[in-house]
mmCIF file with all atom_site columns, C-alpha atoms in Angstrom:
data_model
loop_
_atom_site.group_PDB
_atom_site.id
_atom_site.type_symbol
_atom_site.label_atom_id
_atom_site.label_alt_id
_atom_site.label_comp_id
_atom_site.label_asym_id
_atom_site.label_entity_id
_atom_site.label_seq_id
_atom_site.pdbx_PDB_ins_code
_atom_site.Cartn_x
_atom_site.Cartn_y
_atom_site.Cartn_z
_atom_site.occupancy
_atom_site.B_iso_or_equiv
_atom_site.pdbx_formal_charge
_atom_site.auth_seq_id
_atom_site.auth_comp_id
_atom_site.auth_asym_id
_atom_site.auth_atom_id
_atom_site.pdbx_PDB_model_num
ATOM 1   C CA . MET A 1 1   ? 24.991  -18.334 -16.476 1.00 0.00 ? 11  MET A CA 1
ATOM 2   C CA . SER A 1 2   ? 21.697  -17.734 -18.278 1.00 0.00 ? 12  SER A CA 1
ATOM 3   C CA . ALA A 1 3   ? 19.807  -18.427 -15.030 1.00 0.00 ? 13  ALA A CA 1
ATOM 4   C CA . LEU A 1 4   ? 21.723  -15.566 -13.388 1.00 0.00 ? 14  LEU A CA 1
ATOM 5   C CA . LYS A 1 5   ? 20.877  -13.282 -16.307 1.00 0.00 ? 15  LYS A CA 1
ATOM 6   C CA . SER A 1 6   ? 17.225  -14.257 -15.979 1.00 0.00 ? 16  SER A CA 1
ATOM 7   C CA . VAL A 1 7   ? 17.180  -13.449 -12.260 1.00 0.00 ? 17  VAL A CA 1
ATOM 8   C CA . ALA A 1 8   ? 18.959  -10.132 -12.857 1.00 0.00 ? 18  ALA A CA 1
ATOM 9   C CA . SER A 1 9   ? 16.575  -9.161  -15.649 1.00 0.00 ? 19  SER A CA 1
ATOM 10  C CA . GLU A 1 10  ? 13.560  -10.040 -13.465 1.00 0.00 ? 20  GLU A CA 1
ATOM 11  C CA . ALA A 1 11  ? 14.918  -7.841  -10.654 1.00 0.00 ? 21  ALA A CA 1
ATOM 12  C CA . GLU A 1 12  ? 15.293  -4.927  -13.100 1.00 0.00 ? 22  GLU A CA 1
ATOM 13  C CA . TYR A 1 13  ? 11.917  -5.468  -14.782 1.00 0.00 ? 23  TYR A CA 1
ATOM 14  C CA . ARG A 1 14  ? 9.556   -2.512  -14.914 1.00 0.00 ? 24  ARG A CA 1
ATOM 15  C CA . PRO A 1 15  ? 6.171   -2.789  -16.620 1.00 0.00 ? 25  PRO A CA 1
ATOM 16  C CA . SER A 1 16  ? 5.935   -0.739  -19.805 1.00 0.00 ? 26  SER A CA 1
ATOM 17  C CA . ALA A 1 17  ? 3.188   0.426   -22.132 1.00 0.00 ? 27  ALA A CA 1
ATOM 18  C CA . ASP A 1 18  ? 4.939   -1.426  -24.979 1.00 0.00 ? 28  ASP A CA 1
ATOM 19  C CA . GLU A 1 19  ? 3.608   -4.770  -23.755 1.00 0.00 ? 29  GLU A CA 1
ATOM 20  C CA . PRO A 1 20  ? 0.040   -6.061  -23.408 1.00 0.00 ? 30  PRO A CA 1
ATOM 21  C CA . PHE A 1 21  ? -1.702  -4.509  -20.383 1.00 0.00 ? 31  PHE A CA 1
ATOM 22  C CA . MET A 1 22  ? -1.773  -6.735  -17.295 1.00 0.00 ? 32  MET A CA 1
ATOM 23  C CA . ASN A 1 23  ? 0.034   -9.600  -18.966 1.00 0.00 ? 33  ASN A CA 1
ATOM 24  C CA . GLU A 1 24  ? 1.429   -12.418 -16.841 1.00 0.00 ? 34  GLU A CA 1
ATOM 25  C CA . ARG A 1 25  ? 4.744   -10.659 -16.267 1.00 0.00 ? 35  ARG A CA 1
ATOM 26  C CA . GLN A 1 26  ? 3.075   -7.424  -15.106 1.00 0.00 ? 36  GLN A CA 1
ATOM 27  C CA . LEU A 1 27  ? 0.700   -9.295  -12.805 1.00 0.00 ? 37  LEU A CA 1
ATOM 28  C CA . ASP A 1 28  ? 3.650   -11.182 -11.316 1.00 0.00 ? 38  ASP A CA 1
ATOM 29  C CA . TYR A 1 29  ? 5.549   -7.899  -10.846 1.00 0.00 ? 39  TYR A CA 1
ATOM 30  C CA . PHE A 1 30  ? 2.657   -6.240  -8.991  1.00 0.00 ? 40  PHE A CA 1
ATOM 31  C CA . CYS A 1 31  ? 1.924   -9.372  -6.953  1.00 0.00 ? 41  CYS A CA 1
ATOM 32  C CA . LYS A 1 32  ? 5.544   -9.532  -5.756  1.00 0.00 ? 42  LYS A CA 1
ATOM 33  C CA . LYS A 1 33  ? 5.541   -5.790  -5.038  1.00 0.00 ? 43  LYS A CA 1
ATOM 34  C CA . LEU A 1 34  ? 2.348   -6.052  -2.961  1.00 0.00 ? 44  LEU A CA 1
ATOM 35  C CA . LEU A 1 35  ? 3.562   -9.124  -1.057  1.00 0.00 ? 45  LEU A CA 1
ATOM 36  C CA . ALA A 1 36  ? 6.919   -7.470  -0.266  1.00 0.00 ? 46  ALA A CA 1
ATOM 37  C CA . TRP A 1 37  ? 5.104   -4.357  0.970   1.00 0.00 ? 47  TRP A CA 1
ATOM 38  C CA . LYS A 1 38  ? 2.826   -6.457  3.167   1.00 0.00 ? 48  LYS A CA 1
ATOM 39  C CA . ASP A 1 39  ? 5.803   -8.395  4.569   1.00 0.00 ? 49  ASP A CA 1
ATOM 40  C CA . ASP A 1 40  ? 7.584   -5.133  5.447   1.00 0.00 ? 50  ASP A CA 1
ATOM 41  C CA . ILE A 1 41  ? 4.510   -3.836  7.277   1.00 0.00 ? 51  ILE A CA 1
ATOM 42  C CA . LEU A 1 42  ? 4.050   -7.085  9.192   1.00 0.00 ? 52  LEU A CA 1
ATOM 43  C CA . ARG A 1 43  ? 7.733   -7.167  10.152  1.00 0.00 ? 53  ARG A CA 1
ATOM 44  C CA . GLU A 1 44  ? 7.496   -3.586  11.461  1.00 0.00 ? 54  GLU A CA 1
ATOM 45  C CA . SER A 1 45  ? 4.341   -4.481  13.387  1.00 0.00 ? 55  SER A CA 1
ATOM 46  C CA . ARG A 1 46  ? 6.022   -7.408  15.097  1.00 0.00 ? 56  ARG A CA 1
ATOM 47  C CA . GLY A 1 47  ? 8.855   -5.087  16.081  1.00 0.00 ? 57  GLY A CA 1
ATOM 48  C CA . THR A 1 48  ? 6.364   -2.616  17.518  1.00 0.00 ? 58  THR A CA 1
ATOM 49  C CA . VAL A 1 49  ? 4.672   -5.300  19.617  1.00 0.00 ? 59  VAL A CA 1
ATOM 50  C CA . VAL A 1 50  ? 8.027   -6.404  21.029  1.00 0.00 ? 60  VAL A CA 1
ATOM 51  C CA . GLN A 1 51  ? 9.024   -2.790  21.696  1.00 0.00 ? 61  GLN A CA 1
ATOM 52  C CA . LEU A 1 52  ? 5.738   -1.937  23.422  1.00 0.00 ? 62  LEU A CA 1
ATOM 53  C CA . GLN A 1 53  ? 5.949   -5.060  25.601  1.00 0.00 ? 63  GLN A CA 1
ATOM 54  C CA . ALA A 1 54  ? 9.547   -4.290  26.562  1.00 0.00 ? 64  ALA A CA 1
ATOM 55  C CA . GLU A 1 55  ? 8.767   -0.653  27.319  1.00 0.00 ? 65  GLU A CA 1
ATOM 56  C CA . THR A 1 56  ? 6.496   -1.115  30.305  1.00 0.00 ? 66  THR A CA 1
ATOM 57  C CA . SER A 1 57  ? 8.682   0.890   32.628  1.00 0.00 ? 67  SER A CA 1
ATOM 58  C CA . ASN A 1 58  ? 7.026   3.299   35.014  1.00 0.00 ? 68  ASN A CA 1
ATOM 59  C CA . HIS A 1 59  ? 8.633   6.724   34.566  1.00 0.00 ? 69  HIS A CA 1
ATOM 60  C CA . PRO A 1 60  ? 8.851   8.646   37.852  1.00 0.00 ? 70  PRO A CA 1
ATOM 61  C CA . ASP A 1 61  ? 9.120   11.965  36.000  1.00 0.00 ? 71  ASP A CA 1
ATOM 62  C CA . LEU A 1 62  ? 5.765   13.222  34.684  1.00 0.00 ? 72  LEU A CA 1
ATOM 63  C CA . VAL A 1 63  ? 7.332   14.740  31.560  1.00 0.00 ? 73  VAL A CA 1
ATOM 64  C CA . ASP A 1 64  ? 9.069   11.443  30.705  1.00 0.00 ? 74  ASP A CA 1
ATOM 65  C CA . ARG A 1 65  ? 5.830   9.551   31.281  1.00 0.00 ? 75  ARG A CA 1
ATOM 66  C CA . ALA A 1 66  ? 3.865   11.971  29.078  1.00 0.00 ? 76  ALA A CA 1
ATOM 67  C CA . SER A 1 67  ? 6.487   11.742  26.350  1.00 0.00 ? 77  SER A CA 1
ATOM 68  C CA . SER A 1 68  ? 6.441   7.951   26.509  1.00 0.00 ? 78  SER A CA 1
ATOM 69  C CA . GLU A 1 69  ? 2.637   7.852   26.335  1.00 0.00 ? 79  GLU A CA 1
ATOM 70  C CA . SER A 1 70  ? 2.636   10.248  23.400  1.00 0.00 ? 80  SER A CA 1
ATOM 71  C CA . ASP A 1 71  ? 5.158   8.083   21.547  1.00 0.00 ? 81  ASP A CA 1
ATOM 72  C CA . ARG A 1 72  ? 3.096   4.978   22.273  1.00 0.00 ? 82  ARG A CA 1
ATOM 73  C CA . ALA A 1 73  ? -0.123  6.617   21.033  1.00 0.00 ? 83  ALA A CA 1
ATOM 74  C CA . LEU A 1 74  ? 1.591   7.756   17.826  1.00 0.00 ? 84  LEU A CA 1
ATOM 75  C CA . GLU A 1 75  ? 2.982   4.268   17.229  1.00 0.00 ? 85  GLU A CA 1
ATOM 76  C CA . LEU A 1 76  ? -0.446  2.699   17.753  1.00 0.00 ? 86  LEU A CA 1
ATOM 77  C CA . ARG A 1 77  ? -2.090  5.155   15.325  1.00 0.00 ? 87  ARG A CA 1
ATOM 78  C CA . THR A 1 78  ? 0.582   4.351   12.749  1.00 0.00 ? 88  THR A CA 1
ATOM 79  C CA . ARG A 1 79  ? -0.024  0.620   13.196  1.00 0.00 ? 89  ARG A CA 1
ATOM 80  C CA . ASP A 1 80  ? -3.774  1.146   12.810  1.00 0.00 ? 90  ASP A CA 1
ATOM 81  C CA . ARG A 1 81  ? -3.211  2.948   9.484   1.00 0.00 ? 91  ARG A CA 1
ATOM 82  C CA . GLN A 1 82  ? -0.940  0.126   8.396   1.00 0.00 ? 92  GLN A CA 1
ATOM 83  C CA . ARG A 1 83  ? -3.572  -2.450  9.392   1.00 0.00 ? 93  ARG A CA 1
ATOM 84  C CA . LYS A 1 84  ? -5.993  -0.706  7.042   1.00 0.00 ? 94  LYS A CA 1
ATOM 85  C CA . LEU A 1 85  ? -3.303  -0.661  4.346   1.00 0.00 ? 95  LEU A CA 1
ATOM 86  C CA . ILE A 1 86  ? -2.862  -4.427  4.700   1.00 0.00 ? 96  ILE A CA 1
ATOM 87  C CA . SER A 1 87  ? -6.579  -4.812  3.969   1.00 0.00 ? 97  SER A CA 1
ATOM 88  C CA . LYS A 1 88  ? -6.115  -2.765  0.793   1.00 0.00 ? 98  LYS A CA 1
ATOM 89  C CA . ILE A 1 89  ? -3.092  -4.859  -0.183  1.00 0.00 ? 99  ILE A CA 1
ATOM 90  C CA . ASP A 1 90  ? -5.082  -8.070  0.373   1.00 0.00 ? 100 ASP A CA 1
ATOM 91  C CA . GLU A 1 91  ? -7.901  -6.658  -1.775  1.00 0.00 ? 101 GLU A CA 1
ATOM 92  C CA . ALA A 1 92  ? -5.409  -5.810  -4.548  1.00 0.00 ? 102 ALA A CA 1
ATOM 93  C CA . LEU A 1 93  ? -4.051  -9.373  -4.398  1.00 0.00 ? 103 LEU A CA 1
ATOM 94  C CA . ARG A 1 94  ? -7.631  -10.696 -4.728  1.00 0.00 ? 104 ARG A CA 1
ATOM 95  C CA . ARG A 1 95  ? -8.122  -8.469  -7.779  1.00 0.00 ? 105 ARG A CA 1
ATOM 96  C CA . ILE A 1 96  ? -4.956  -9.940  -9.302  1.00 0.00 ? 106 ILE A CA 1
ATOM 97  C CA . GLU A 1 97  ? -6.396  -13.417 -8.775  1.00 0.00 ? 107 GLU A CA 1
ATOM 98  C CA . ASP A 1 98  ? -9.809  -12.595 -10.251 1.00 0.00 ? 108 ASP A CA 1
ATOM 99  C CA . GLY A 1 99  ? -8.409  -10.655 -13.223 1.00 0.00 ? 109 GLY A CA 1
ATOM 100 C CA . THR A 1 100 ? -9.735  -7.190  -12.335 1.00 0.00 ? 110 THR A CA 1
ATOM 101 C CA . TYR A 1 101 ? -6.437  -5.719  -11.082 1.00 0.00 ? 111 TYR A CA 1
ATOM 102 C CA . GLY A 1 102 ? -5.274  -2.663  -12.989 1.00 0.00 ? 112 GLY A CA 1
ATOM 103 C CA . TYR A 1 103 ? -8.718  -1.622  -14.175 1.00 0.00 ? 113 TYR A CA 1
ATOM 104 C CA . CYS A 1 104 ? -10.663 1.340   -12.786 1.00 0.00 ? 114 CYS A CA 1
ATOM 105 C CA . GLU A 1 105 ? -13.601 0.291   -10.601 1.00 0.00 ? 115 GLU A CA 1
ATOM 106 C CA . GLU A 1 106 ? -15.601 3.270   -11.829 1.00 0.00 ? 116 GLU A CA 1
ATOM 107 C CA . THR A 1 107 ? -14.931 3.323   -15.582 1.00 0.00 ? 117 THR A CA 1
ATOM 108 C CA . GLY A 1 108 ? -13.444 -0.096  -16.346 1.00 0.00 ? 118 GLY A CA 1
ATOM 109 C CA . GLU A 1 109 ? -10.573 1.660   -18.134 1.00 0.00 ? 119 GLU A CA 1
ATOM 110 C CA . PRO A 1 110 ? -6.963  0.573   -17.492 1.00 0.00 ? 120 PRO A CA 1
ATOM 111 C CA . ILE A 1 111 ? -5.197  2.427   -14.672 1.00 0.00 ? 121 ILE A CA 1
ATOM 112 C CA . SER A 1 112 ? -1.851  3.795   -15.859 1.00 0.00 ? 122 SER A CA 1
ATOM 113 C CA . LEU A 1 113 ? 1.174   1.638   -15.092 1.00 0.00 ? 123 LEU A CA 1
ATOM 114 C CA . ALA A 1 114 ? 2.940   4.637   -13.542 1.00 0.00 ? 124 ALA A CA 1
ATOM 115 C CA . ARG A 1 115 ? 0.028   5.114   -11.108 1.00 0.00 ? 125 ARG A CA 1
ATOM 116 C CA . LEU A 1 116 ? -0.028  1.417   -10.229 1.00 0.00 ? 126 LEU A CA 1
ATOM 117 C CA . ASP A 1 117 ? 3.738   1.382   -9.746  1.00 0.00 ? 127 ASP A CA 1
ATOM 118 C CA . ALA A 1 118 ? 3.512   4.379   -7.388  1.00 0.00 ? 128 ALA A CA 1
ATOM 119 C CA . ARG A 1 119 ? 0.331   3.165   -5.668  1.00 0.00 ? 129 ARG A CA 1
ATOM 120 C CA . PRO A 1 120 ? -0.194  -0.572  -6.255  1.00 0.00 ? 130 PRO A CA 1
ATOM 121 C CA . THR A 1 121 ? -3.451  -0.550  -4.273  1.00 0.00 ? 131 THR A CA 1
ATOM 122 C CA . ALA A 1 122 ? -5.089  2.020   -6.598  1.00 0.00 ? 132 ALA A CA 1
ATOM 123 C CA . THR A 1 123 ? -8.620  1.113   -7.650  1.00 0.00 ? 133 THR A CA 1
ATOM 124 C CA . LEU A 1 124 ? -9.416  4.241   -9.666  1.00 0.00 ? 134 LEU A CA 1
ATOM 125 C CA . SER A 1 125 ? -7.736  5.774   -12.697 1.00 0.00 ? 135 SER A CA 1
ATOM 126 C CA . LEU A 1 126 ? -6.177  9.174   -12.144 1.00 0.00 ? 136 LEU A CA 1
ATOM 127 C CA . GLU A 1 127 ? -9.115  10.924  -13.825 1.00 0.00 ? 137 GLU A CA 1
ATOM 128 C CA . ALA A 1 128 ? -11.709 8.993   -11.797 1.00 0.00 ? 138 ALA A CA 1
ATOM 129 C CA . GLN A 1 129 ? -9.757  9.678   -8.576  1.00 0.00 ? 139 GLN A CA 1
ATOM 130 C CA . GLU A 1 130 ? -9.671  13.399  -9.345  1.00 0.00 ? 140 GLU A CA 1
ATOM 131 C CA . ARG A 1 131 ? -13.455 13.421  -9.987  1.00 0.00 ? 141 ARG A CA 1
ATOM 132 C CA . HIS A 1 132 ? -13.978 11.537  -6.724  1.00 0.00 ? 142 HIS A CA 1
ATOM 133 C CA . GLU A 1 133 ? -11.858 14.045  -4.786  1.00 0.00 ? 143 GLU A CA 1
ATOM 134 C CA . ARG A 1 134 ? -13.658 17.028  -6.382  1.00 0.00 ? 144 ARG A CA 1
ATOM 135 C CA . ARG A 1 135 ? -17.028 15.528  -5.384  1.00 0.00 ? 145 ARG A CA 1
ATOM 136 C CA . GLU A 1 136 ? -15.736 14.978  -1.844  1.00 0.00 ? 146 GLU A CA 1
ATOM 137 C CA . ARG A 1 137 ? -14.602 18.617  -1.607  1.00 0.00 ? 147 ARG A CA 1
ATOM 138 C CA . VAL A 1 138 ? -17.943 19.910  -2.872  1.00 0.00 ? 148 VAL A CA 1
ATOM 139 C CA . HIS A 1 139 ? -19.930 17.787  -0.405  1.00 0.00 ? 149 HIS A CA 1
ATOM 140 C CA . ARG A 1 140 ? -17.588 18.606  2.450   1.00 0.00 ? 150 ARG A CA 1
ATOM 141 C CA . ASP A 1 141 ? -18.072 22.332  1.849   1.00 0.00 ? 151 ASP A CA 1
ATOM 142 C CA . ASP A 1 142 ? -21.881 21.990  2.196   1.00 0.00 ? 152 ASP A CA 1
#
């Protein structure tokens, strides 16, 4: 019975500021979250490949053909964005392994747990991200 309680408590676990930052339990939580996210993306990608291979029909109607091509292009753009996201997930997993996960690349300060929970691939603290975005806006306006 205690094993079931342990599994249930692990499923309900949420990192909190009351515990040491990036302790073993938090690292395990974020690692599992990243791996599950990556698995979901890869599963969707496999489904897309199967769907695109199955949908090779030649539509006699030009509107149907255009619609089909538009759908295909949108799906491929989505998969390309997800491919880039997988690279970010892999990088986050490497940071977990080398002990730098959860710390801002710019300042070295801890990234808030709420930010990491919402965006597990974050590499900048909220403040550093805001500064980065302000600099981008200023340079873009030039």
